[in-house]
XYZ file of C-alpha atoms in Angstrom:
608
model
C 7.804 13.120 29.013
C 6.338 15.909 26.519
C 9.076 18.278 27.932
C 11.835 15.998 27.390
C 10.769 15.384 23.699
C 10.349 18.878 22.927
C 13.643 19.906 24.455
C 15.456 17.011 22.642
C 13.829 18.173 19.332
C 14.995 21.547 19.925
C 18.477 20.600 20.743
C 18.551 18.471 17.542
C 17.335 21.420 15.347
C 19.933 23.530 16.862
C 22.541 21.072 15.622
C 20.996 20.886 12.167
C 21.097 24.823 11.993
C 24.572 24.953 12.956
C 25.590 22.174 10.366
C 26.574 24.374 7.653
C 29.788 25.464 9.813
C 30.930 21.888 9.482
C 29.984 21.186 5.673
C 32.544 20.281 3.294
C 32.696 21.195 -0.422
C 29.257 21.289 -1.892
C 27.771 18.243 -3.830
C 24.699 18.837 -5.902
C 21.994 16.119 -5.355
C 19.055 15.150 -7.574
C 15.533 15.395 -6.580
C 13.876 12.695 -4.987
C 10.856 11.353 -6.925
C 7.720 9.745 -5.543
C 5.809 7.528 -8.154
C 2.770 6.429 -5.957
C 1.145 9.777 -7.144
C 0.133 7.898 -10.538
C 2.332 10.664 -12.038
C 6.011 10.954 -10.950
C 6.261 14.137 -8.698
C 9.300 15.525 -6.757
C 8.866 14.974 -2.868
C 9.422 18.479 -2.075
C 6.720 19.806 -4.293
C 4.111 17.084 -2.874
C 2.776 17.765 0.464
C 2.694 14.674 2.887
C 5.097 12.758 0.628
C 8.138 10.784 1.884
C 10.581 8.292 0.295
C 12.804 5.671 2.173
C 15.369 4.043 -0.287
C 17.193 0.850 0.405
C 20.276 2.888 1.495
C 18.231 4.451 4.320
C 16.852 1.104 5.207
C 20.247 -0.583 5.237
C 21.984 2.507 7.117
C 19.241 1.581 10.047
C 19.607 -1.917 10.043
C 15.808 -2.306 9.682
C 14.665 -5.911 9.464
C 11.008 -5.351 9.416
C 8.911 -2.487 8.048
C 7.586 -1.338 11.483
C 11.325 -0.842 12.420
C 11.799 2.004 9.732
C 8.278 3.362 9.647
C 8.764 4.620 13.126
C 10.992 7.342 11.659
C 8.220 8.991 9.449
C 6.387 12.003 11.316
C 2.797 11.554 11.627
C 2.912 7.633 11.797
C 2.048 5.802 15.058
C 2.975 2.270 15.417
C 1.026 -0.097 17.546
C 2.755 -3.590 18.037
C 1.135 -6.379 20.422
C 4.330 -8.642 20.683
C 7.814 -7.805 19.915
C 8.492 -10.531 17.103
C 5.341 -10.993 14.759
C 2.728 -9.630 16.915
C -0.192 -7.818 15.390
C 1.218 -4.476 14.106
C -0.715 -1.793 12.640
C -0.115 1.707 11.533
C -2.168 4.950 12.139
C -1.446 7.748 9.754
C -2.240 11.245 11.264
C -4.445 9.609 13.853
C -6.740 7.785 11.378
C -7.650 4.218 12.546
C -5.356 1.247 10.897
C -7.912 0.302 8.341
C -7.740 3.626 6.591
C -4.096 3.138 5.358
C -3.892 1.600 2.091
C -0.709 -0.559 1.816
C 0.591 -1.667 -1.740
C 3.373 -4.123 -2.729
C 4.313 -3.389 -6.310
C 1.066 -1.712 -6.705
C -1.057 -4.473 -5.524
C -3.272 -3.817 -2.428
C -2.565 -6.073 0.349
C -4.821 -5.078 2.927
C -6.624 -7.760 4.746
C -10.500 -7.875 3.520
C -11.299 -10.281 6.535
C -10.140 -8.185 9.312
C -12.691 -5.947 11.030
C -11.120 -2.680 9.675
C -9.430 -4.147 6.752
C -5.978 -3.182 7.953
C -2.859 -4.562 6.962
C -0.584 -6.527 9.492
C 3.025 -5.441 9.411
C 3.975 -7.754 12.060
C 5.903 -10.387 9.793
C 6.555 -7.955 6.939
C 10.526 -8.281 6.302
C 12.320 -5.642 4.335
C 14.999 -7.954 2.735
C 13.426 -7.695 -0.646
C 12.283 -4.067 -0.565
C 14.008 -1.520 -2.569
C 12.036 1.543 -1.725
C 9.092 2.681 0.551
C 6.924 5.536 -0.479
C 4.514 7.274 2.226
C 1.799 9.561 1.103
C -0.072 11.088 4.130
C -3.480 12.420 3.940
C -6.449 11.394 1.913
C -5.533 9.678 -1.229
C -8.869 8.272 -2.522
C -8.730 10.259 -5.726
C -5.626 8.191 -6.598
C -6.237 4.817 -5.036
C -9.988 4.813 -4.005
C -11.174 2.978 -0.832
C -8.982 2.612 2.338
C -6.769 5.499 1.580
C -8.262 8.058 4.014
C -5.273 8.351 6.207
C -2.888 7.587 3.190
C -0.784 5.318 1.411
C 2.218 3.221 2.092
C 3.715 1.875 -0.986
C 6.446 -0.876 -1.206
C 8.356 -1.540 -4.246
C 10.497 -4.842 -4.287
C 14.169 -4.914 -5.552
C 15.490 -5.768 -9.025
C 18.482 -7.983 -8.409
C 21.643 -8.002 -10.603
C 24.215 -10.641 -9.530
C 24.190 -12.988 -6.375
C 23.505 -11.579 -2.993
C 23.539 -13.520 0.320
C 23.032 -12.388 3.802
C 23.055 -14.082 7.416
C 22.611 -12.781 10.786
C 22.415 -14.178 14.305
C 22.142 -12.806 17.724
C 19.907 -12.449 20.920
C 17.102 -14.655 21.696
C 18.449 -17.478 19.679
C 17.533 -15.167 16.482
C 18.978 -16.229 13.117
C 18.223 -14.603 9.784
C 19.263 -15.485 6.185
C 18.508 -14.365 2.623
C 19.776 -15.420 -0.562
C 18.922 -13.850 -4.028
C 19.939 -13.897 -7.571
C 19.327 -12.116 -10.832
C 20.348 -10.558 -14.000
C 19.296 -7.146 -15.296
C 19.932 -5.087 -18.596
C 18.085 -2.571 -20.852
C 15.903 -5.250 -22.462
C 15.070 -7.506 -19.838
C 15.493 -8.399 -15.890
C 14.565 -11.366 -13.812
C 15.343 -12.304 -10.186
C 14.425 -14.372 -7.352
C 14.920 -14.415 -3.615
C 14.231 -16.189 -0.269
C 14.453 -14.963 3.265
C 14.187 -16.621 6.549
C 13.747 -15.193 10.025
C 13.701 -17.435 13.237
C 13.760 -16.247 16.901
C 12.642 -17.666 20.339
C 11.667 -14.230 20.992
C 10.434 -12.798 24.489
C 6.967 -13.059 26.198
C 4.658 -11.037 24.310
C 3.036 -10.198 27.651
C 5.214 -7.895 29.586
C 7.848 -9.864 31.828
C 7.390 -7.469 34.475
C 4.176 -8.873 35.120
C 5.445 -12.312 35.747
C 5.102 -13.619 32.281
C 8.230 -15.576 31.246
C 7.239 -17.801 28.525
C 9.055 -17.047 25.186
C 6.901 -16.246 22.209
C 8.792 -16.797 19.100
C 8.570 -16.247 15.282
C 9.177 -17.961 12.197
C 8.762 -16.442 9.121
C 9.592 -17.182 5.429
C 9.366 -14.599 2.408
C 9.817 -15.768 -1.246
C 9.543 -13.812 -4.409
C 10.545 -13.326 -7.838
C 10.317 -10.035 -10.158
C 11.087 -9.786 -14.118
C 10.539 -7.612 -17.022
C 11.222 -7.878 -20.742
C 10.860 -5.205 -23.465
C 9.742 -6.447 -26.925
C 10.741 -3.246 -28.591
C 10.821 0.508 -27.849
C 6.995 0.354 -27.904
C 5.961 -2.487 -25.844
C 7.147 -4.342 -22.729
C 5.858 -6.608 -20.068
C 6.598 -6.765 -16.215
C 5.483 -8.314 -12.993
C 6.275 -9.829 -9.711
C 5.093 -12.200 -7.013
C 5.860 -12.312 -3.429
C 4.919 -15.078 -0.823
C 5.067 -14.781 2.955
C 4.275 -17.516 5.493
C 4.669 -17.048 9.389
C 4.161 -18.828 12.490
C 3.847 -16.559 15.659
C 3.542 -17.311 19.223
C 1.331 -14.784 21.150
C -0.232 -14.415 24.497
C -3.859 -14.130 25.402
C -6.335 -13.371 28.080
C -6.920 -16.554 30.012
C -9.388 -17.079 32.885
C -10.207 -16.429 35.586
C -8.748 -12.730 35.432
C -9.075 -12.493 31.517
C -5.984 -10.185 31.741
C -3.002 -10.374 29.243
C -0.826 -13.229 30.574
C 1.198 -16.219 29.237
C -0.576 -18.752 27.103
C -0.097 -21.336 24.354
C -1.897 -19.281 21.476
C -0.306 -19.101 18.055
C -1.178 -17.501 15.009
C -0.334 -18.834 11.513
C -0.664 -16.774 8.238
C 0.027 -17.234 4.622
C -0.061 -14.434 2.109
C 0.787 -13.938 -1.648
C 0.456 -10.806 -3.799
C 1.537 -9.891 -7.108
C 0.703 -8.189 -10.297
C 1.367 -8.608 -14.174
C 1.355 -5.713 -16.616
C 1.682 -4.859 -20.323
C 2.909 -1.331 -21.330
C 2.588 -0.020 -25.011
C 2.510 3.109 -27.014
C -0.685 3.974 -28.944
C -2.521 6.909 -30.176
C 0.031 9.172 -28.691
C -0.179 7.922 -25.129
C 1.336 5.171 -22.940
C -1.145 2.536 -22.093
C -0.741 0.333 -19.103
C -2.995 -2.737 -18.737
C -2.477 -4.383 -15.318
C -3.922 -7.263 -13.043
C -2.837 -7.424 -9.278
C -4.086 -9.763 -6.658
C -3.476 -10.687 -3.203
C -4.648 -13.541 -0.937
C -4.350 -14.295 2.773
C -5.258 -16.947 4.972
C -4.546 -16.697 8.845
C -5.607 -18.891 11.593
C -5.310 -18.216 15.347
C -5.233 -21.161 17.877
C -6.511 -20.551 21.441
C -7.232 -23.288 23.890
C -6.623 -25.900 21.288
C -9.411 -24.612 19.035
C -8.646 -22.689 15.686
C -10.309 -19.689 13.875
C -9.482 -19.246 10.361
C -10.133 -16.401 8.290
C -9.296 -15.609 4.592
C -9.496 -12.890 2.202
C -8.605 -12.138 -1.521
C -8.542 -9.072 -3.465
C -8.052 -8.584 -7.536
C -7.738 -5.208 -9.217
C -7.918 -4.938 -13.122
C -6.670 -1.480 -14.210
C -6.039 0.431 -17.483
C -4.019 3.617 -17.232
C -3.103 6.008 -20.218
C -0.303 8.645 -19.674
C 0.236 11.560 -21.719
C 2.136 15.017 -22.046
C 1.904 18.304 -23.601
C 4.314 21.241 -23.385
C 3.610 21.941 -19.679
C 0.885 19.468 -18.656
C 1.403 15.861 -17.839
C -1.684 13.743 -17.368
C -3.171 10.312 -16.653
C -6.624 8.885 -16.766
C -7.854 5.307 -16.761
C -10.448 2.892 -15.174
C -10.299 -0.025 -12.805
C -12.470 -2.920 -11.311
C -11.685 -3.925 -7.675
C -13.115 -7.415 -6.434
C -12.576 -8.563 -2.940
C -13.830 -11.487 -0.878
C -13.552 -12.275 2.903
C -14.359 -15.686 4.353
C -14.887 -15.558 8.059
C -14.396 -18.288 10.950
C -18.161 -18.290 11.682
C -18.677 -19.630 8.062
C -20.014 -16.355 6.849
C -18.529 -14.876 3.608
C -19.452 -11.931 1.360
C -18.191 -10.654 -1.956
C -17.563 -6.622 -2.582
C -16.752 -4.897 -5.683
C -16.128 -1.215 -7.078
C -15.780 0.077 -10.465
C -13.867 3.304 -10.850
C -12.680 5.890 -13.308
C -9.970 8.468 -12.557
C -7.887 11.293 -13.848
C -4.985 13.309 -12.617
C -3.095 16.167 -14.289
C 0.276 18.140 -13.483
C 0.918 21.690 -14.486
C 4.471 22.808 -14.350
C 5.422 26.255 -14.942
C 8.871 26.447 -13.597
C 8.369 28.007 -10.135
C 4.700 26.919 -9.825
C 3.551 23.602 -9.873
C -0.172 22.342 -9.857
C -1.780 18.837 -9.496
C -5.476 17.890 -9.535
C -6.907 14.581 -9.407
C -10.566 13.361 -9.455
C -12.064 9.854 -9.159
C -15.767 8.422 -9.268
C -16.135 4.974 -7.531
C -19.259 3.176 -7.885
C -19.524 0.339 -5.304
C -21.583 -2.679 -5.868
C -23.240 -2.566 -2.462
C -22.755 1.007 -0.853
C -23.565 3.944 -3.542
C -20.966 5.818 -5.434
C -18.749 8.443 -4.370
C -16.695 11.098 -6.100
C -13.368 12.279 -4.317
C -10.824 14.669 -5.450
C -7.444 16.355 -4.538
C -5.613 19.542 -5.443
C -2.081 20.591 -4.615
C 0.065 23.338 -5.329
C 3.862 24.177 -4.814
C 5.621 27.480 -5.387
C 9.064 27.613 -5.363
C 10.261 31.120 -3.574
C 13.772 32.751 -3.564
C 16.544 31.344 -1.218
C 15.493 27.753 -1.725
C 12.253 28.156 -0.002
C 9.162 26.124 -1.401
C 5.497 26.851 -0.119
C 2.961 24.076 -0.834
C -0.376 22.962 0.139
C -3.127 20.414 -0.440
C -6.911 19.876 -0.168
C -8.051 16.360 -0.473
C -11.491 14.066 -0.006
C -11.496 10.202 0.718
C -13.831 7.661 1.453
C -13.890 4.041 2.859
C -16.563 1.499 1.955
C -17.729 -0.869 4.940
C -15.567 -3.976 5.221
C -16.791 -7.540 4.778
C -17.082 -8.054 8.450
C -18.925 -4.788 9.052
C -21.335 -5.535 6.048
C -22.072 -8.908 7.451
C -22.386 -7.635 11.008
C -20.206 -10.494 12.196
C -20.676 -10.944 16.115
C -23.651 -8.786 16.089
C -26.139 -9.715 18.741
C -28.419 -6.614 18.626
C -32.067 -7.637 17.304
C -32.652 -6.744 13.644
C -32.958 -4.606 11.535
C -29.254 -3.755 11.716
C -28.652 -0.135 10.375
C -27.699 0.501 6.738
C -23.914 1.311 6.676
C -22.744 4.207 4.472
C -19.120 4.740 3.456
C -16.731 6.740 5.689
C -15.735 9.929 4.406
C -12.894 12.365 4.946
C -11.579 15.860 3.957
C -8.251 17.220 4.809
C -6.229 20.527 4.422
C -2.536 21.078 4.699
C 0.213 23.794 4.373
C 3.973 23.123 4.275
C 7.051 25.119 4.060
C 10.199 23.542 2.706
C 13.902 24.732 2.358
C 16.835 23.180 0.582
C 20.353 24.719 0.401
C 21.718 25.436 -3.081
C 24.380 22.600 -2.857
C 21.601 20.063 -1.546
C 23.262 19.426 1.635
C 20.565 20.672 3.949
C 16.968 20.438 3.790
C 13.872 20.535 6.053
C 9.965 20.920 5.893
C 7.306 22.045 8.272
C 3.654 20.827 7.702
C 0.355 21.793 9.410
C -2.785 20.031 8.489
C -6.158 19.185 9.779
C -8.097 15.746 9.010
C -11.518 15.209 9.486
C -13.440 12.021 9.217
C -17.431 11.536 9.130
C -19.613 8.751 9.457
C -16.868 6.603 11.104
C -18.132 2.929 11.582
C -18.115 1.796 15.155
C -19.299 -1.172 17.165
C -21.894 -0.116 19.567
C -24.480 -1.986 21.600
C -24.044 -5.209 19.523
C -24.006 -3.920 15.888
C -22.008 -1.677 13.494
C -23.245 1.892 13.189
C -22.152 5.244 11.466
C -21.753 7.220 14.435
C -18.104 8.475 15.106
C -16.607 11.707 13.833
C -12.934 12.221 14.410
C -10.539 15.224 14.101
C -6.821 15.161 13.938
C -4.839 18.498 14.014
C -1.082 18.243 13.574
C 2.487 19.685 13.036
C 5.129 17.719 11.255
C 8.746 18.923 11.344
C 11.463 17.000 9.338
C 15.175 17.822 8.210
C 18.221 16.416 6.970
C 21.761 17.595 6.797
C 25.100 16.336 5.283
C 27.627 17.263 7.861
C 31.386 17.267 7.285
C 33.722 14.288 7.812
C 31.323 11.738 6.550
C 28.552 12.686 9.023
C 24.699 12.971 8.110
C 21.632 13.934 10.462
C 18.004 13.161 9.970
C 15.376 14.586 12.147
C 11.672 14.204 12.561
C 9.232 15.454 14.893
C 5.309 15.127 15.047
C 2.555 16.699 17.211
C -0.914 14.994 16.727
C -3.988 16.106 18.380
C -6.387 13.228 17.314
C -9.851 13.254 19.150
C -13.168 11.743 18.792
C -15.606 14.545 18.161
C -18.610 12.285 19.317
C -17.079 11.830 22.747
C -14.230 14.563 23.167
C -11.745 11.724 24.013
C -8.301 11.359 22.613
C -8.153 8.620 19.877
C -6.489 5.444 21.329
C -2.656 4.650 20.474
C -1.837 7.993 18.953
C 0.759 9.781 21.182
C 0.528 13.518 21.101
C 4.527 13.932 20.639
C 6.700 11.798 18.670
C 10.445 12.516 17.600
C 13.193 10.483 15.959
C 16.748 11.352 14.994
C 19.569 9.479 13.075
C 23.085 10.433 13.101
C 24.917 8.317 10.306
C 28.414 8.127 9.338
C 30.170 6.842 6.251
C 33.985 6.255 6.026
C 36.169 4.509 3.462
C 35.437 0.906 5.103
C 33.322 1.572 8.327
C 29.851 3.172 8.355
C 27.361 3.306 11.128
C 24.296 4.972 12.332
C 22.883 5.875 15.973
C 19.001 6.218 15.762
C 16.935 7.663 18.654
C 13.243 7.765 18.999
C 10.797 8.953 21.557
C 7.244 8.979 22.286
C 4.941 10.762 24.608
C 2.234 9.045 26.975
C -0.536 7.715 24.927
C -4.119 6.727 25.765
C -4.438 2.945 25.373
C -7.037 0.320 25.843
C -7.260 -1.491 28.963
C -10.017 -3.957 28.616
C -13.101 -2.180 29.497
C -11.453 1.165 30.348
C -8.922 3.633 28.965
C -5.334 3.528 30.513
C -2.159 5.597 29.815
C 0.804 3.675 28.235
C 3.875 5.548 29.324
C 6.254 7.459 27.075
C 9.704 6.262 26.336
C 12.965 7.025 24.737
C 15.095 4.089 22.932
C 18.057 3.971 20.764
C 19.817 1.764 18.366
C 23.333 1.478 16.982
C 23.895 -0.227 13.385
C 27.304 -0.682 11.928
C 28.931 -2.250 8.608
C 32.655 -2.955 7.877
C 33.499 -3.398 4.220
C 36.104 -6.175 4.410
C 36.439 -6.739 0.649
C 34.633 -5.603 -2.426
C 32.327 -8.441 -1.989
C 32.109 -9.177 1.837
C 30.701 -6.888 4.389
C 30.434 -7.637 8.219
C 27.588 -6.163 10.044
C 26.673 -5.600 13.908
C 23.666 -3.807 15.676
C 22.706 -2.944 18.921
C 19.010 -2.587 19.763
C 17.705 -0.672 22.797
C 21.093 0.564 23.797
C 20.145 1.814 27.280
C 18.249 -1.268 28.156
C 14.942 0.816 28.627
C 12.131 -1.037 29.748
C 9.133 0.308 27.632
C 5.848 -0.783 26.020
C 4.716 0.083 22.408
C 1.294 -1.107 23.202
C 0.021 -1.174 26.955
C 0.899 -4.624 28.573
C 3.065 -6.029 25.928
C 6.828 -6.058 26.664
C 9.473 -4.924 24.443
C 13.069 -6.578 24.153
C 15.777 -5.147 26.240
C 19.282 -4.459 25.150
C 20.300 -6.884 22.283
C 22.869 -7.489 19.940
C 23.262 -9.263 16.557
C 26.259 -9.707 14.120
C 25.961 -10.636 10.425
C 27.810 -10.898 7.079
C 26.544 -9.543 3.533
C 28.070 -11.170 0.354
C 27.752 -9.409 -3.077
C 28.795 -11.004 -6.387
């Protein structure tokens, strides 16, 4: 499997290198900017930064976040059930709870999960305009939970009326309606999205599981802004998601994954409100963001309910001199988790931060520093420095060094499910440091670009559950290489490539980390014509170590592909079609859990 992935990546690279011979007249494209860095930064100058825009999401026909995040090098997706199953992301080998997830700037990680991770299983993309991925420790920007990195989602600002409908395999239906108005002074829009499917068995059908496990998911949201004058404006958004997922469990007497009547319900809302004004030569932003989640799992007729909420109060001031842009501020974060056992805990952190960016033309320097004072686990100072230098011939060399930390979660702090005799060990925050170097290249006409990145990520004091209690014991290390490139070919074709080699190990035991394949690759060949457009997306994953109950097993590698197409019928009507798993490949994303075979969907998009 490793050889096939490497050969495929090499062949695709040859295509990209040969692409200039197919190019048409030069078309200059603007720099892509990432905003989750507190200060807007150019992606090519920011190690570990990637941006996925709405056009790319639409080109792939991606319905859920996990569908498009698989194309980002260094991200590993673990999904226990094809439709709505628990879906977690590992960035550069770091455990799921070490990726901070933001929606319009509001943290949405689940405080009541053991590791505090966000579940992407029911996260639809119908209302998402932009996804920013920052790999590597970002605690100097965002505090705890950002050891592995940050994934930031920005919702759409709607102008006019939009409607979508789609139907296909497994009795799947999907619909969306949105409406809004937007101009320089104000904007307001709202949307509703619904997804239903009978699905397939969450437990692999080849193991004799035939019961379908479906998903019912509703997303509702609104977004607005208003400018009182040139100095002061307000903006905000709110997003509500409710889902019902049928899952499988581990019934007696074998206690192995099989068909059951288990289900999982969840309801989450998130939002923010912000006032922006000018004073004392600075732009000030005062914001409040919040998220709240309640989830209940039903097994054997009994329900277990967990809930969590989080609020962040932030002030940030931005300024700029001739060559230096800077931002500084303070924030207070408060979170609470209520567990099914009746235990609950409040956690809080008070922070101050600062970041500055120096632009001297060919040289760009960025530095950030943050001090976090937790209510229960002491204080921590983290920092990050990065540099980018533009060489002749379109080359850019860049690098970064950063540190991070993660405070214990509510579950860990309460020692939920602990049976070891007291006293339990006093937990300390997990810490991390990372270094990375990158070499990028872009052609003068903007048609071709690529970047190669090497990195090392060390995590210390990782919290593990050992002998009936949580302790700081594990040390992990991830060494990796990430290759990515894109090309605008002739005749309307474009090509995007990504490859990652990840060597993630537990330094305490010497074993590979679970659910982190060593080799992953993806390629997307798109085409845009006068009316017809489409994209063929192929991805491959190597074998990976996985959990098999009380032992480690190997989940086999796979190669799978999807085809997406759209036809513009009129200025207002577009017909869509997509086929997933083109070759009807049998594969598993997580050991024991099945994925759909070849499936097809057709739809319509209306724009007014």
